[in-house]
CSV table of C-alpha atoms in Angstrom, one decimal:
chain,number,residue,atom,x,y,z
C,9,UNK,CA,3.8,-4.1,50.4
C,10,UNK,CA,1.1,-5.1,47.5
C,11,UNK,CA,2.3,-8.8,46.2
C,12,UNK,CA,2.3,-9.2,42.7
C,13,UNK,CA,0.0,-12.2,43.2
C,14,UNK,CA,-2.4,-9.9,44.8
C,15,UNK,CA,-2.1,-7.7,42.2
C,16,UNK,CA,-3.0,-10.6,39.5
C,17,UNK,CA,-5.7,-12.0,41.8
C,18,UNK,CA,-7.6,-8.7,41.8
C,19,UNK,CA,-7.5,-7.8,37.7
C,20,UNK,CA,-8.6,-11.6,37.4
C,21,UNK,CA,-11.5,-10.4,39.9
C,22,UNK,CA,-12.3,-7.1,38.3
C,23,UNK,CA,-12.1,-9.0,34.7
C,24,UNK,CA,-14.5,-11.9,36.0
C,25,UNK,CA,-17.3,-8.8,36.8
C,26,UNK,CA,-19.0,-8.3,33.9
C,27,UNK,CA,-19.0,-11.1,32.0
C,28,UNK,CA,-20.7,-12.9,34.8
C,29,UNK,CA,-23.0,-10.1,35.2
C,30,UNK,CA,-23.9,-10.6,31.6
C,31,UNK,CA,-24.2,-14.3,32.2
C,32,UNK,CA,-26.5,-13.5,35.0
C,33,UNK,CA,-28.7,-11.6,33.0
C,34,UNK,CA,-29.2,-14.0,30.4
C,35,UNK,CA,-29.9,-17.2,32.7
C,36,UNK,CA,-32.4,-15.5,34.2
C,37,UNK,CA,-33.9,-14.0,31.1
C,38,UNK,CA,-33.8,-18.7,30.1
C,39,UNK,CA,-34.9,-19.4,33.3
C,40,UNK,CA,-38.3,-16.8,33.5
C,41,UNK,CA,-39.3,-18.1,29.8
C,42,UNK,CA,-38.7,-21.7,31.1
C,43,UNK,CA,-40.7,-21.6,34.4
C,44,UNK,CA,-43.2,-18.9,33.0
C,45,UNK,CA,-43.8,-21.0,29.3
C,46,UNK,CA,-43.3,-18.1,27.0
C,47,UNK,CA,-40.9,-16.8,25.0
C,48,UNK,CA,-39.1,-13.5,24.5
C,49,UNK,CA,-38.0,-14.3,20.7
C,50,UNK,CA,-39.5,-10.6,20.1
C,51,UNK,CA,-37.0,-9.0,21.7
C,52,UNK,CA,-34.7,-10.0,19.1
C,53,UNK,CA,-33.4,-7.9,15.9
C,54,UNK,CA,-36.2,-7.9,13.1
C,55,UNK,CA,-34.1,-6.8,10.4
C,56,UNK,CA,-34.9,-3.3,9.0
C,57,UNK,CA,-38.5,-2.8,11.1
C,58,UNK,CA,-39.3,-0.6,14.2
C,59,UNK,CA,-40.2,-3.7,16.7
C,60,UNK,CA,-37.1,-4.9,16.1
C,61,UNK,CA,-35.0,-1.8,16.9
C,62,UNK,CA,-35.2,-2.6,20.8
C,63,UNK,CA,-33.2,-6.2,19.5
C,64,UNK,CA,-30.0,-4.2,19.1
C,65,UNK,CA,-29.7,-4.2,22.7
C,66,UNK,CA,-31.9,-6.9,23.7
C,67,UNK,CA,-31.4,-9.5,21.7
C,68,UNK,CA,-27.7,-11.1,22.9
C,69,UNK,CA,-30.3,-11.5,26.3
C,70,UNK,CA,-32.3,-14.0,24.6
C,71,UNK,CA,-32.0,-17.4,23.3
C,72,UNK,CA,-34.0,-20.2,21.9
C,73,UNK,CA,-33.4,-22.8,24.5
C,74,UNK,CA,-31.1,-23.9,27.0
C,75,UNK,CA,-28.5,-25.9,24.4
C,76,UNK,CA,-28.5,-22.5,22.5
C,77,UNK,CA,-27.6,-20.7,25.9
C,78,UNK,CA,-25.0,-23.3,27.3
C,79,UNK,CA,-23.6,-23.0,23.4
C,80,UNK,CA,-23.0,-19.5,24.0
C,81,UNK,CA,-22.1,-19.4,28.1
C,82,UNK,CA,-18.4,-21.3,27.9
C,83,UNK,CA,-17.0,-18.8,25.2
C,84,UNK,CA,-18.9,-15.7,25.9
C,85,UNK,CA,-17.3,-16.5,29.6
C,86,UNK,CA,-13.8,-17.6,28.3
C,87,UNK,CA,-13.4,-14.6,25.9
C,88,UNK,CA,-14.9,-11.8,28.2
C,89,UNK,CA,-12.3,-12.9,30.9
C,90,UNK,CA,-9.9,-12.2,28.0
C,91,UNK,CA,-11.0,-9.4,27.0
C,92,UNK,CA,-11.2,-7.5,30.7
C,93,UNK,CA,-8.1,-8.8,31.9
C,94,UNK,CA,-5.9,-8.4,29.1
C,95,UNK,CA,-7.1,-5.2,27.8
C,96,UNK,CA,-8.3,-3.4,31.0
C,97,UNK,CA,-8.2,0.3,29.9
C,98,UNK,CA,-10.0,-0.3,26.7
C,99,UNK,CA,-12.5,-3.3,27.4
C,100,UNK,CA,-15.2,-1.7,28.6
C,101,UNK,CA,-15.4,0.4,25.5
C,102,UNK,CA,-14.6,-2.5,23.2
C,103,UNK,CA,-17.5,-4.7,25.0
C,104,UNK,CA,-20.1,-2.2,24.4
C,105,UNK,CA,-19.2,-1.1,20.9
C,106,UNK,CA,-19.2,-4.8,19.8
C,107,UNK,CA,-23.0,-5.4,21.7
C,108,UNK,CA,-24.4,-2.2,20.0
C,109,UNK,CA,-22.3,-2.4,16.4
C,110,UNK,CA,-23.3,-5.9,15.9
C,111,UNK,CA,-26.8,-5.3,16.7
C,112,UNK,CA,-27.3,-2.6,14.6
C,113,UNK,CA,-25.6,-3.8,11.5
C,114,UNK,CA,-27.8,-7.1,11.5
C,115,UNK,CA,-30.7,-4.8,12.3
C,116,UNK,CA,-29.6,-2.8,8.6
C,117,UNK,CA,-28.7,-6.2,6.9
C,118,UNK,CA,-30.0,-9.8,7.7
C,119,UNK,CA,-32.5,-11.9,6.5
C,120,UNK,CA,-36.3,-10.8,7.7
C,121,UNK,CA,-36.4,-13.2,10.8
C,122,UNK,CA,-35.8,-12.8,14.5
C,123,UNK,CA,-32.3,-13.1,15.4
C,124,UNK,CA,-31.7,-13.2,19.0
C,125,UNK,CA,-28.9,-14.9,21.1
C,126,UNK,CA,-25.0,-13.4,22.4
C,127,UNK,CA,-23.5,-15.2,19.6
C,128,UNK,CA,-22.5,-12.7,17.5
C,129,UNK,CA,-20.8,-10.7,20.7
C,130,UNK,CA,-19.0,-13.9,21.2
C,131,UNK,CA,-17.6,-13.7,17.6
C,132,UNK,CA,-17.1,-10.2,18.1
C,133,UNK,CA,-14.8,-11.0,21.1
C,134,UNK,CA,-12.8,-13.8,19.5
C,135,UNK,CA,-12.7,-11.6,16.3
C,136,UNK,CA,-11.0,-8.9,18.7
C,137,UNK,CA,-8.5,-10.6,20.5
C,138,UNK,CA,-7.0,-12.4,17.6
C,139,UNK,CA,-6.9,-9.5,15.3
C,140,UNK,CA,-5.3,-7.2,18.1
C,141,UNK,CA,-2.4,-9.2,19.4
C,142,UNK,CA,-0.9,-9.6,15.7
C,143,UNK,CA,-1.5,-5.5,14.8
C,144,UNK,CA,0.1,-4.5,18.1
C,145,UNK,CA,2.8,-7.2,17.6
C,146,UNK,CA,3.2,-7.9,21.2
C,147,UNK,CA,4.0,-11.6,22.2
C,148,UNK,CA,2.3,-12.2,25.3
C,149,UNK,CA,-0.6,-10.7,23.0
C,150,UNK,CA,0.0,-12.2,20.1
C,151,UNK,CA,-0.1,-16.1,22.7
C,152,UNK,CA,-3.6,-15.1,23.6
C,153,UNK,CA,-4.0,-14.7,19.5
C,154,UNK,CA,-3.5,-18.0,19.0
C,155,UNK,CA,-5.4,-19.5,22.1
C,156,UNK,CA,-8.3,-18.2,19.8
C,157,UNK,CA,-7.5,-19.9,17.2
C,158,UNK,CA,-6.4,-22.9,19.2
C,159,UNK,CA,-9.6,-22.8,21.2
C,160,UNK,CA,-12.6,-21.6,18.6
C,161,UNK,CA,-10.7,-21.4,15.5
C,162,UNK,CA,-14.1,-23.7,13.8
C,163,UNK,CA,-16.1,-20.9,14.6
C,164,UNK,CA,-15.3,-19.3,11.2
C,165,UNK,CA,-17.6,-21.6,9.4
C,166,UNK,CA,-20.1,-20.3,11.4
C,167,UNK,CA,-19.7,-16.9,9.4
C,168,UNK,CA,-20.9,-18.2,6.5
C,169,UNK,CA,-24.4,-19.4,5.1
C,170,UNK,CA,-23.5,-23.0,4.0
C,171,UNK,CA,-26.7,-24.6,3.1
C,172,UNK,CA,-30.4,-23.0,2.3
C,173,UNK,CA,-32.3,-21.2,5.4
C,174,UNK,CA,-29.0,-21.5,7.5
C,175,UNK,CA,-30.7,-22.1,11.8
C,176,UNK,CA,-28.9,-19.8,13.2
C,177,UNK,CA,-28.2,-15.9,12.7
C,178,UNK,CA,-24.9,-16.5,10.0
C,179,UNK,CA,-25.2,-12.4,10.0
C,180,UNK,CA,-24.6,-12.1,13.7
C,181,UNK,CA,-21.7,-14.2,13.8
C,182,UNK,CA,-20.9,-12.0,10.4
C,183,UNK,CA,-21.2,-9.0,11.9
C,184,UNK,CA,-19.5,-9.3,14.9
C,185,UNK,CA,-16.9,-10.7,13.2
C,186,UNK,CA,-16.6,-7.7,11.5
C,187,UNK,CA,-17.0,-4.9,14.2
C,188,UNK,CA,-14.4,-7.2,16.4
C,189,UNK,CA,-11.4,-6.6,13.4
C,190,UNK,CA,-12.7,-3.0,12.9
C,191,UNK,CA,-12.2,-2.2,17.0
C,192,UNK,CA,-9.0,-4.3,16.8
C,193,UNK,CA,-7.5,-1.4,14.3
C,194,UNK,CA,-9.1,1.4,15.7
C,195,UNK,CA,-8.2,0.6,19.3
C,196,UNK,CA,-4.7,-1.0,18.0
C,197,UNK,CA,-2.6,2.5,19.6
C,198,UNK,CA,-4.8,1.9,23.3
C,199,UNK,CA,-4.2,-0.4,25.6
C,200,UNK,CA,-1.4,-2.7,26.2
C,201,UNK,CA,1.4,-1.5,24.0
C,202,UNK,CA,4.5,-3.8,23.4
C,203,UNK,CA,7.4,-2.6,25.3
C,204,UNK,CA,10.3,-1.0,22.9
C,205,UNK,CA,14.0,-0.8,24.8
C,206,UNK,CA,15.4,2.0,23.9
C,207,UNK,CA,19.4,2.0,24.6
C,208,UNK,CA,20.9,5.4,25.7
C,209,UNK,CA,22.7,7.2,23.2
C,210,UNK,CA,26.6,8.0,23.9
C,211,UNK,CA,27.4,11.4,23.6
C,212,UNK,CA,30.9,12.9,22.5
C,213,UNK,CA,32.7,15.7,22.5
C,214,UNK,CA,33.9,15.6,19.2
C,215,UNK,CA,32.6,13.6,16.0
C,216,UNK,CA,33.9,9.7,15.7
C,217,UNK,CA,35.9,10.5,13.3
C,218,UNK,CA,38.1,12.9,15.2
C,219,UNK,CA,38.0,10.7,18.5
C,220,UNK,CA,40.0,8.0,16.7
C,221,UNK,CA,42.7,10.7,15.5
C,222,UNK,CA,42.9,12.0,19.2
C,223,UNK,CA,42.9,8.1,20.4
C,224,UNK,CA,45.3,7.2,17.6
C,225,UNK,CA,47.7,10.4,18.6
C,226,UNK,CA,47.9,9.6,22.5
C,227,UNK,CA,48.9,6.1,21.7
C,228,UNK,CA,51.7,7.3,19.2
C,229,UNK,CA,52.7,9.0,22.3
């Protein structure tokens, strides 16, 4: 007989899978610019031009340096884990339609730049799993919810462009952001549902009304 712990041991395996694929990818991409001593900043997202259409899916690949990658490795890690093991039947779905959404919406509205780096998948991912445990109103959910908030609640700042010629791709983190809540509703009827009791109803023979005059008429008996 399968233990339970065995059980929990292989989703936490399964769920580990693609994020560290994805981190896998990315190191490598670091570590061939690095040892190599060019860069792949052209594979990013040029904003409304046809070199920049292969950045939709490229782009989260690359990253400026290795701060900018090790920036993005801890949560893109922490959240993907989230993600695949707390959502199972929908996260493969949810993953790539937050890559490919954010991608193309910075490709149809962001400054005229590069904009390359997994940042705005991370945001995507943190968007999703706080907006999803509060619509489907399901505690252990609705924990993981607030771990978000707990964890990279700051992150919202990053959403916005504070100061002049903002460093870093605001609209990436916006637009993740944004394609995160949107999958959160969509998806909000998949998944992990939270678990209604539903109590057996008592069937009579006769209406209440006339089971307390039968009661009432064998005990005046």
């Amino acid at each position: 007989m399968t233990k339970a712990s065995d059980i929990e041991l292989k989703k936490l395996k399964t769920a580990l899978v693609i994020p560290l694929f994805f981190l896998v990818i990315t190191f490598s991409v670091k570590l061939i610019e690095t040892l190599e001593g060019f860069s792949f900043v052209e594979w990013g997202v040029r904003p409304l031009s046809i070199e920049g259409l292969p950045g939709i899916f490229l782009a989260p690949l690359v990253h400026s340096d290795w701060d900018h990658f090790f920036a993005n490795a801890v949560p893109l890690f922490v959240l993907g884990i989230s993600l695949f093991y707390f959502y199972r039947g929908i996260s493969v779905k949810v993953f790539i339609y937050i890559y490919l959404l954010t991608g193309l919406w910075v490709w149809m509205g962001a400054r005229d730049a590069w904009h390359i780096g997994a940042s705005g998948v991370i945001y995507g991912l943190a968007a999703f799993l706080f907006a999803s445990g509060f619509l489907r109103k399901y505690i252990p959910l609705m924990a993981i919810s607030l771990m978000v908030v707990f964890l990279y609640g700051s992150m919202i700042w990053g959403i916005f462009p504070l100061q002049m010629n903002v460093p870093y791709s605001w609209e990436s983190h916006l637009w993740g952001s944004v394609a995160g809540i949107v999958l959160a509703f969509i998806y909000r009827k998949q998944g992990p549902q939270r678990i209604i009791k539903e109590w057996p109803d008592e069937e009579y023979e006769y209406p209440f009304w006339e089971v307390e005059q039968k009661e009432n008429h064998l005990d005046s008996k």
